[in-house]
Amino acid sequence: MAYETLIVEIEDYVALIRLNRPDAMNALNSALMRELAQAVTAAEQNERVRCIVITGSDKAFAAGADVREMSEKSFIDVFFDDLFGPEAATIARARKPIIAAVAGYCLGGGCELAMLADFIIAADSAKFGQPEINLGIVAGLGGTQRLTRAVGKSKSMDMHLTGRFMDAAEAERCGLVSRVVPAKSLIEETMKVAQKIVEKSMLTAMVVKECVNRAQEGSLSEGMLFERRMFHAVFATEDQKEGMAAFLEKRQPQFRDR
């Protein structure tokens, strides 16, 4: 499928989705978000895809939402259109693992988009921020919610109220990103991580993703019960039998997603 605002490549069971609005530093507009949701949905449905990577350019993952597009909109416009809401929900609901590979500016809607991924790998050049307050608005794609869950109330308040940026080292220290790598090797290192996921049972990877996400959305006791039931459930799969047999036989497992 041809896209106007994305470049999509599928190689070795990984869909690499690159935001491609270079003249706007990959600012998120309606077309990009619509195409991104379509690309993620296509990857979900493609048997050749077992992991999804979303990235931008060396200069910017995404420097925010497109202010030029939003500036003329009214409350009625954004409310009835539910601006960006359905597209963000589509990405958040994806069952296959998603990695955000972030270099350069990752601000506002860009930061929120990165947080929709299951985890973030950051280049040492990355800068994160939620500077919406400078425009007289508040985050609208989950910034006040996901950032607070990732880094805590104090750090989130600091970011949202002052609009300051967080560099990659600070983002790793406070848990926003999983690891930091040199900017020149961001995609190479991210694809290595994706390949590690590709090697696993996709069935089990989906279960893991559901369990971890449950930890963000409910009580500890409910999350523990859900995890335990999922633990019990995977004993009904062929991949559990194969994984344990391979361990005992000291060989690599051959998972079949069954």
mmCIF file of C-alpha atoms in Angstrom:
data_model
loop_
_atom_site.group_PDB
_atom_site.id
_atom_site.type_symbol
_atom_site.label_atom_id
_atom_site.label_comp_id
_atom_site.label_asym_id
_atom_site.label_seq_id
_atom_site.Cartn_x
_atom_site.Cartn_y
_atom_site.Cartn_z
ATOM 1 C CA MET A 1 0.000 0.000 0.000
ATOM 2 C CA ALA A 2 1.319 3.449 -0.953
ATOM 3 C CA TYR A 3 1.357 6.167 1.707
ATOM 4 C CA GLU A 4 1.852 9.924 1.394
ATOM 5 C CA THR A 5 3.209 10.525 4.908
ATOM 6 C CA LEU A 6 4.896 7.200 5.731
ATOM 7 C CA ILE A 7 7.558 4.872 4.403
ATOM 8 C CA VAL A 8 6.813 1.250 5.262
ATOM 9 C CA GLU A 9 9.249 -1.641 4.818
ATOM 10 C CA ILE A 10 8.778 -5.257 5.852
ATOM 11 C CA GLU A 11 11.907 -7.340 6.339
ATOM 12 C CA ASP A 12 12.571 -10.461 8.408
ATOM 13 C CA TYR A 13 9.091 -10.338 9.957
ATOM 14 C CA VAL A 14 9.497 -6.727 11.151
ATOM 15 C CA ALA A 15 7.396 -3.844 9.797
ATOM 16 C CA LEU A 16 9.470 -0.656 9.917
ATOM 17 C CA ILE A 17 7.111 2.322 9.728
ATOM 18 C CA ARG A 18 8.910 5.629 9.203
ATOM 19 C CA LEU A 19 7.081 8.936 9.629
ATOM 20 C CA ASN A 20 7.826 10.960 6.495
ATOM 21 C CA ARG A 21 6.914 14.632 6.664
ATOM 22 C CA PRO A 22 10.454 16.041 6.557
ATOM 23 C CA ASP A 23 9.416 19.623 5.813
ATOM 24 C CA ALA A 24 7.294 19.672 8.984
ATOM 25 C CA MET A 25 9.674 17.684 11.241
ATOM 26 C CA ASN A 26 7.143 14.852 11.098
ATOM 27 C CA ALA A 27 4.443 16.914 12.814
ATOM 28 C CA LEU A 28 1.309 14.838 13.268
ATOM 29 C CA ASN A 29 -1.552 15.920 11.053
ATOM 30 C CA SER A 30 -4.800 14.158 10.236
ATOM 31 C CA ALA A 31 -3.373 12.468 7.137
ATOM 32 C CA LEU A 32 -0.340 11.080 8.946
ATOM 33 C CA MET A 33 -2.353 9.761 11.876
ATOM 34 C CA ARG A 34 -4.913 8.200 9.546
ATOM 35 C CA GLU A 35 -2.194 6.507 7.482
ATOM 36 C CA LEU A 36 -0.316 5.397 10.588
ATOM 37 C CA ALA A 37 -3.431 3.704 11.947
ATOM 38 C CA GLN A 38 -3.914 2.040 8.568
ATOM 39 C CA ALA A 39 -0.284 0.875 8.475
ATOM 40 C CA VAL A 40 -0.466 -0.579 11.982
ATOM 41 C CA THR A 41 -3.728 -2.347 11.122
ATOM 42 C CA ALA A 42 -2.168 -3.762 7.953
ATOM 43 C CA ALA A 43 0.834 -5.003 9.952
ATOM 44 C CA GLU A 44 -1.496 -6.599 12.479
ATOM 45 C CA GLN A 45 -3.226 -8.514 9.694
ATOM 46 C CA ASN A 46 -0.033 -9.489 7.843
ATOM 47 C CA GLU A 47 1.298 -12.946 8.707
ATOM 48 C CA ARG A 48 4.753 -11.787 7.568
ATOM 49 C CA VAL A 49 4.868 -9.281 10.451
ATOM 50 C CA ARG A 50 5.645 -10.328 14.015
ATOM 51 C CA CYS A 51 6.897 -6.991 15.388
ATOM 52 C CA ILE A 52 6.321 -3.336 14.466
ATOM 53 C CA VAL A 53 8.872 -0.514 14.706
ATOM 54 C CA ILE A 54 7.765 3.120 14.430
ATOM 55 C CA THR A 55 10.455 5.732 13.842
ATOM 56 C CA GLY A 56 11.031 9.175 12.372
ATOM 57 C CA SER A 57 14.149 10.912 11.086
ATOM 58 C CA ASP A 58 17.524 11.657 12.649
ATOM 59 C CA LYS A 59 16.294 15.191 13.350
ATOM 60 C CA ALA A 60 12.848 14.444 14.702
ATOM 61 C CA PHE A 61 10.726 11.459 15.624
ATOM 62 C CA ALA A 62 7.812 13.909 15.580
ATOM 63 C CA ALA A 63 8.062 17.503 16.740
ATOM 64 C CA GLY A 64 4.434 17.643 17.879
ATOM 65 C CA ALA A 65 1.012 17.890 16.314
ATOM 66 C CA ASP A 66 0.643 20.089 13.260
ATOM 67 C CA VAL A 67 -0.115 23.527 14.710
ATOM 68 C CA ARG A 68 -0.885 24.991 11.295
ATOM 69 C CA GLU A 69 -3.644 22.426 10.755
ATOM 70 C CA MET A 70 -5.052 22.798 14.286
ATOM 71 C CA SER A 71 -4.928 26.578 14.597
ATOM 72 C CA GLU A 72 -8.085 27.213 12.567
ATOM 73 C CA LYS A 73 -10.171 24.497 14.229
ATOM 74 C CA SER A 74 -12.927 25.202 16.742
ATOM 75 C CA PHE A 75 -14.103 23.162 19.705
ATOM 76 C CA ILE A 76 -16.969 21.893 17.573
ATOM 77 C CA ASP A 77 -14.523 20.752 14.879
ATOM 78 C CA VAL A 78 -12.190 18.818 17.156
ATOM 79 C CA PHE A 79 -14.968 17.443 19.353
ATOM 80 C CA PHE A 80 -17.131 16.050 16.554
ATOM 81 C CA ASP A 81 -14.076 14.719 14.699
ATOM 82 C CA ASP A 82 -12.645 13.343 17.969
ATOM 83 C CA LEU A 83 -9.334 14.677 16.672
ATOM 84 C CA PHE A 84 -6.651 11.930 16.675
ATOM 85 C CA GLY A 85 -8.670 9.799 19.130
ATOM 86 C CA PRO A 86 -9.656 6.839 16.931
ATOM 87 C CA GLU A 87 -6.195 6.624 15.376
ATOM 88 C CA ALA A 88 -4.453 6.609 18.758
ATOM 89 C CA ALA A 89 -6.875 3.954 19.993
ATOM 90 C CA THR A 90 -6.078 1.749 16.988
ATOM 91 C CA ILE A 91 -2.355 1.905 17.729
ATOM 92 C CA ALA A 92 -2.876 1.340 21.456
ATOM 93 C CA ARG A 93 -5.059 -1.724 20.784
ATOM 94 C CA ALA A 94 -2.503 -3.423 18.543
ATOM 95 C CA ARG A 95 -1.756 -6.920 19.797
ATOM 96 C CA LYS A 96 1.611 -7.362 18.124
ATOM 97 C CA PRO A 97 4.606 -5.788 19.917
ATOM 98 C CA ILE A 98 5.406 -2.200 18.907
ATOM 99 C CA ILE A 99 8.749 -0.480 19.490
ATOM 100 C CA ALA A 100 9.252 3.276 19.079
ATOM 101 C CA ALA A 101 12.767 4.153 17.859
ATOM 102 C CA VAL A 102 13.259 7.812 18.748
ATOM 103 C CA ALA A 103 15.935 10.234 17.615
ATOM 104 C CA GLY A 104 15.894 14.018 17.776
ATOM 105 C CA TYR A 105 12.808 15.912 18.846
ATOM 106 C CA CYS A 106 9.950 13.866 20.315
ATOM 107 C CA LEU A 107 7.566 16.527 21.552
ATOM 108 C CA GLY A 108 3.883 16.937 22.327
ATOM 109 C CA GLY A 109 1.920 14.573 20.131
ATOM 110 C CA GLY A 110 5.198 12.974 19.079
ATOM 111 C CA CYS A 111 6.014 12.060 22.665
ATOM 112 C CA GLU A 112 2.483 10.779 23.127
ATOM 113 C CA LEU A 113 2.787 8.682 19.971
ATOM 114 C CA ALA A 114 6.053 7.168 21.221
ATOM 115 C CA MET A 115 4.331 6.276 24.497
ATOM 116 C CA LEU A 116 1.643 4.385 22.574
ATOM 117 C CA ALA A 117 4.367 1.877 21.711
ATOM 118 C CA ASP A 118 5.132 -0.979 24.085
ATOM 119 C CA PHE A 119 8.557 0.472 24.788
ATOM 120 C CA ILE A 120 10.893 3.170 23.518
ATOM 121 C CA ILE A 121 14.487 2.845 22.384
ATOM 122 C CA ALA A 122 16.060 6.305 22.303
ATOM 123 C CA ALA A 123 19.046 7.647 20.426
ATOM 124 C CA ASP A 124 21.406 9.701 22.554
ATOM 125 C CA SER A 125 20.192 12.708 20.538
ATOM 126 C CA ALA A 126 16.556 12.305 21.612
ATOM 127 C CA LYS A 127 14.691 15.073 23.418
ATOM 128 C CA PHE A 128 11.275 14.448 24.944
ATOM 129 C CA GLY A 129 8.722 17.037 25.999
ATOM 130 C CA GLN A 130 5.061 17.951 26.462
ATOM 131 C CA PRO A 131 5.168 21.689 25.719
ATOM 132 C CA GLU A 132 1.472 22.085 24.833
ATOM 133 C CA ILE A 133 1.078 24.670 27.594
ATOM 134 C CA ASN A 134 3.153 27.058 25.483
ATOM 135 C CA LEU A 135 0.320 26.997 22.935
ATOM 136 C CA GLY A 136 -2.404 27.484 25.517
ATOM 137 C CA ILE A 137 -3.550 23.876 25.265
ATOM 138 C CA VAL A 138 -3.134 20.592 27.125
ATOM 139 C CA ALA A 139 -1.927 17.221 25.847
ATOM 140 C CA GLY A 140 -4.680 15.336 24.012
ATOM 141 C CA LEU A 141 -3.231 11.942 23.100
ATOM 142 C CA GLY A 142 -2.553 10.672 26.610
ATOM 143 C CA GLY A 143 0.397 12.821 27.636
ATOM 144 C CA THR A 144 -0.883 13.694 31.110
ATOM 145 C CA GLN A 145 -1.837 10.050 31.692
ATOM 146 C CA ARG A 146 0.909 7.904 30.165
ATOM 147 C CA LEU A 147 3.778 10.211 31.066
ATOM 148 C CA THR A 148 2.609 10.329 34.686
ATOM 149 C CA ARG A 149 2.445 6.530 34.807
ATOM 150 C CA ALA A 150 5.905 6.296 33.261
ATOM 151 C CA VAL A 151 7.823 8.898 35.278
ATOM 152 C CA GLY A 152 5.645 9.790 38.267
ATOM 153 C CA LYS A 153 3.583 12.838 39.227
ATOM 154 C CA SER A 154 6.392 15.253 40.096
ATOM 155 C CA LYS A 155 8.372 14.787 36.896
ATOM 156 C CA SER A 156 5.206 14.819 34.780
ATOM 157 C CA MET A 157 3.958 18.028 36.404
ATOM 158 C CA ASP A 158 7.352 19.620 35.791
ATOM 159 C CA MET A 159 7.265 18.676 32.104
ATOM 160 C CA HIS A 160 3.657 19.705 31.479
ATOM 161 C CA LEU A 161 3.661 22.932 33.489
ATOM 162 C CA THR A 162 7.004 24.326 32.339
ATOM 163 C CA GLY A 163 7.185 22.817 28.861
ATOM 164 C CA ARG A 164 10.834 21.865 29.379
ATOM 165 C CA PHE A 165 12.516 19.081 27.424
ATOM 166 C CA MET A 166 14.018 15.886 28.844
ATOM 167 C CA ASP A 167 17.149 14.471 27.239
ATOM 168 C CA ALA A 168 17.700 10.782 26.552
ATOM 169 C CA ALA A 169 19.799 10.170 29.662
ATOM 170 C CA GLU A 170 17.143 11.634 31.947
ATOM 171 C CA ALA A 171 14.404 9.753 30.079
ATOM 172 C CA GLU A 172 16.211 6.475 30.724
ATOM 173 C CA ARG A 173 16.842 7.307 34.402
ATOM 174 C CA CYS A 174 13.168 7.983 35.061
ATOM 175 C CA GLY A 175 11.854 5.005 33.098
ATOM 176 C CA LEU A 176 10.363 6.706 30.048
ATOM 177 C CA VAL A 177 12.668 4.780 27.697
ATOM 178 C CA SER A 178 14.003 1.249 27.997
ATOM 179 C CA ARG A 179 17.508 1.965 26.695
ATOM 180 C CA VAL A 180 19.669 4.590 25.005
ATOM 181 C CA VAL A 181 21.883 3.848 22.007
ATOM 182 C CA PRO A 182 24.158 5.967 19.772
ATOM 183 C CA ALA A 183 22.133 7.946 17.244
ATOM 184 C CA LYS A 184 24.054 6.519 14.286
ATOM 185 C CA SER A 185 23.041 2.963 15.210
ATOM 186 C CA LEU A 186 19.460 3.568 16.415
ATOM 187 C CA ILE A 187 17.688 1.603 13.680
ATOM 188 C CA GLU A 188 20.297 -1.158 13.625
ATOM 189 C CA GLU A 189 20.037 -1.672 17.390
ATOM 190 C CA THR A 190 16.247 -1.437 17.361
ATOM 191 C CA MET A 191 15.988 -4.029 14.609
ATOM 192 C CA LYS A 192 18.199 -6.358 16.667
ATOM 193 C CA VAL A 193 15.758 -6.002 19.550
ATOM 194 C CA ALA A 194 12.831 -6.593 17.185
ATOM 195 C CA GLN A 195 14.507 -9.756 15.916
ATOM 196 C CA LYS A 196 14.745 -11.041 19.486
ATOM 197 C CA ILE A 197 10.976 -10.643 19.732
ATOM 198 C CA VAL A 198 10.411 -12.211 16.307
ATOM 199 C CA GLU A 199 12.171 -15.377 17.499
ATOM 200 C CA LYS A 200 9.652 -15.900 20.285
ATOM 201 C CA SER A 201 6.211 -17.429 20.115
ATOM 202 C CA MET A 202 3.882 -14.714 18.795
ATOM 203 C CA LEU A 203 1.073 -16.270 20.801
ATOM 204 C CA THR A 204 3.082 -15.901 24.022
ATOM 205 C CA ALA A 205 4.264 -12.408 23.082
ATOM 206 C CA MET A 206 0.649 -11.290 22.763
ATOM 207 C CA VAL A 207 -0.135 -12.798 26.172
ATOM 208 C CA VAL A 208 2.869 -11.017 27.719
ATOM 209 C CA LYS A 209 1.730 -7.711 26.212
ATOM 210 C CA GLU A 210 -1.788 -8.118 27.618
ATOM 211 C CA CYS A 211 -0.443 -8.964 31.076
ATOM 212 C CA VAL A 212 1.948 -6.005 31.266
ATOM 213 C CA ASN A 213 -0.686 -3.598 29.980
ATOM 214 C CA ARG A 214 -3.108 -4.866 32.616
ATOM 215 C CA ALA A 215 -0.636 -3.680 35.266
ATOM 216 C CA GLN A 216 -1.185 -0.101 34.086
ATOM 217 C CA GLU A 217 -4.948 -0.234 34.176
ATOM 218 C CA GLY A 218 -6.121 -2.052 37.292
ATOM 219 C CA SER A 219 -5.373 -3.023 40.868
ATOM 220 C CA LEU A 220 -2.452 -5.236 41.832
ATOM 221 C CA SER A 221 -4.720 -8.069 42.956
ATOM 222 C CA GLU A 222 -6.695 -8.051 39.690
ATOM 223 C CA GLY A 223 -3.488 -7.866 37.674
ATOM 224 C CA MET A 224 -2.002 -10.786 39.590
ATOM 225 C CA LEU A 225 -5.098 -12.893 38.990
ATOM 226 C CA PHE A 226 -5.107 -12.058 35.280
ATOM 227 C CA GLU A 227 -1.414 -12.922 34.988
ATOM 228 C CA ARG A 228 -1.867 -16.231 36.794
ATOM 229 C CA ARG A 229 -4.791 -17.223 34.582
ATOM 230 C CA MET A 230 -2.732 -16.368 31.488
ATOM 231 C CA PHE A 231 0.139 -18.423 32.925
ATOM 232 C CA HIS A 232 -2.259 -21.350 33.314
ATOM 233 C CA ALA A 233 -3.710 -20.802 29.830
ATOM 234 C CA VAL A 234 -0.406 -21.055 27.934
ATOM 235 C CA PHE A 235 -0.073 -24.639 29.171
ATOM 236 C CA ALA A 236 -2.754 -25.439 26.599
ATOM 237 C CA THR A 237 -0.433 -24.371 23.743
ATOM 238 C CA GLU A 238 1.961 -26.355 21.591
ATOM 239 C CA ASP A 239 4.535 -23.575 22.005
ATOM 240 C CA GLN A 240 4.706 -24.171 25.769
ATOM 241 C CA LYS A 241 5.436 -27.855 25.183
ATOM 242 C CA GLU A 242 8.027 -27.028 22.521
ATOM 243 C CA GLY A 243 9.700 -24.309 24.588
ATOM 244 C CA MET A 244 10.148 -26.515 27.628
ATOM 245 C CA ALA A 245 11.228 -29.530 25.559
ATOM 246 C CA ALA A 246 13.830 -27.416 23.752
ATOM 247 C CA PHE A 247 15.167 -26.144 27.079
ATOM 248 C CA LEU A 248 15.536 -29.664 28.448
ATOM 249 C CA GLU A 249 17.104 -30.895 25.204
ATOM 250 C CA LYS A 250 19.491 -27.901 25.051
ATOM 251 C CA ARG A 251 18.377 -26.727 21.597
ATOM 252 C CA GLN A 252 16.664 -23.720 20.054
ATOM 253 C CA PRO A 253 12.848 -23.896 20.184
ATOM 254 C CA GLN A 254 10.860 -24.016 16.963
ATOM 255 C CA PHE A 255 7.724 -22.079 17.817
ATOM 256 C CA ARG A 256 4.636 -22.424 15.605
ATOM 257 C CA ASP A 257 2.285 -19.945 17.286
ATOM 258 C CA ARG A 258 -0.065 -22.719 18.312
#
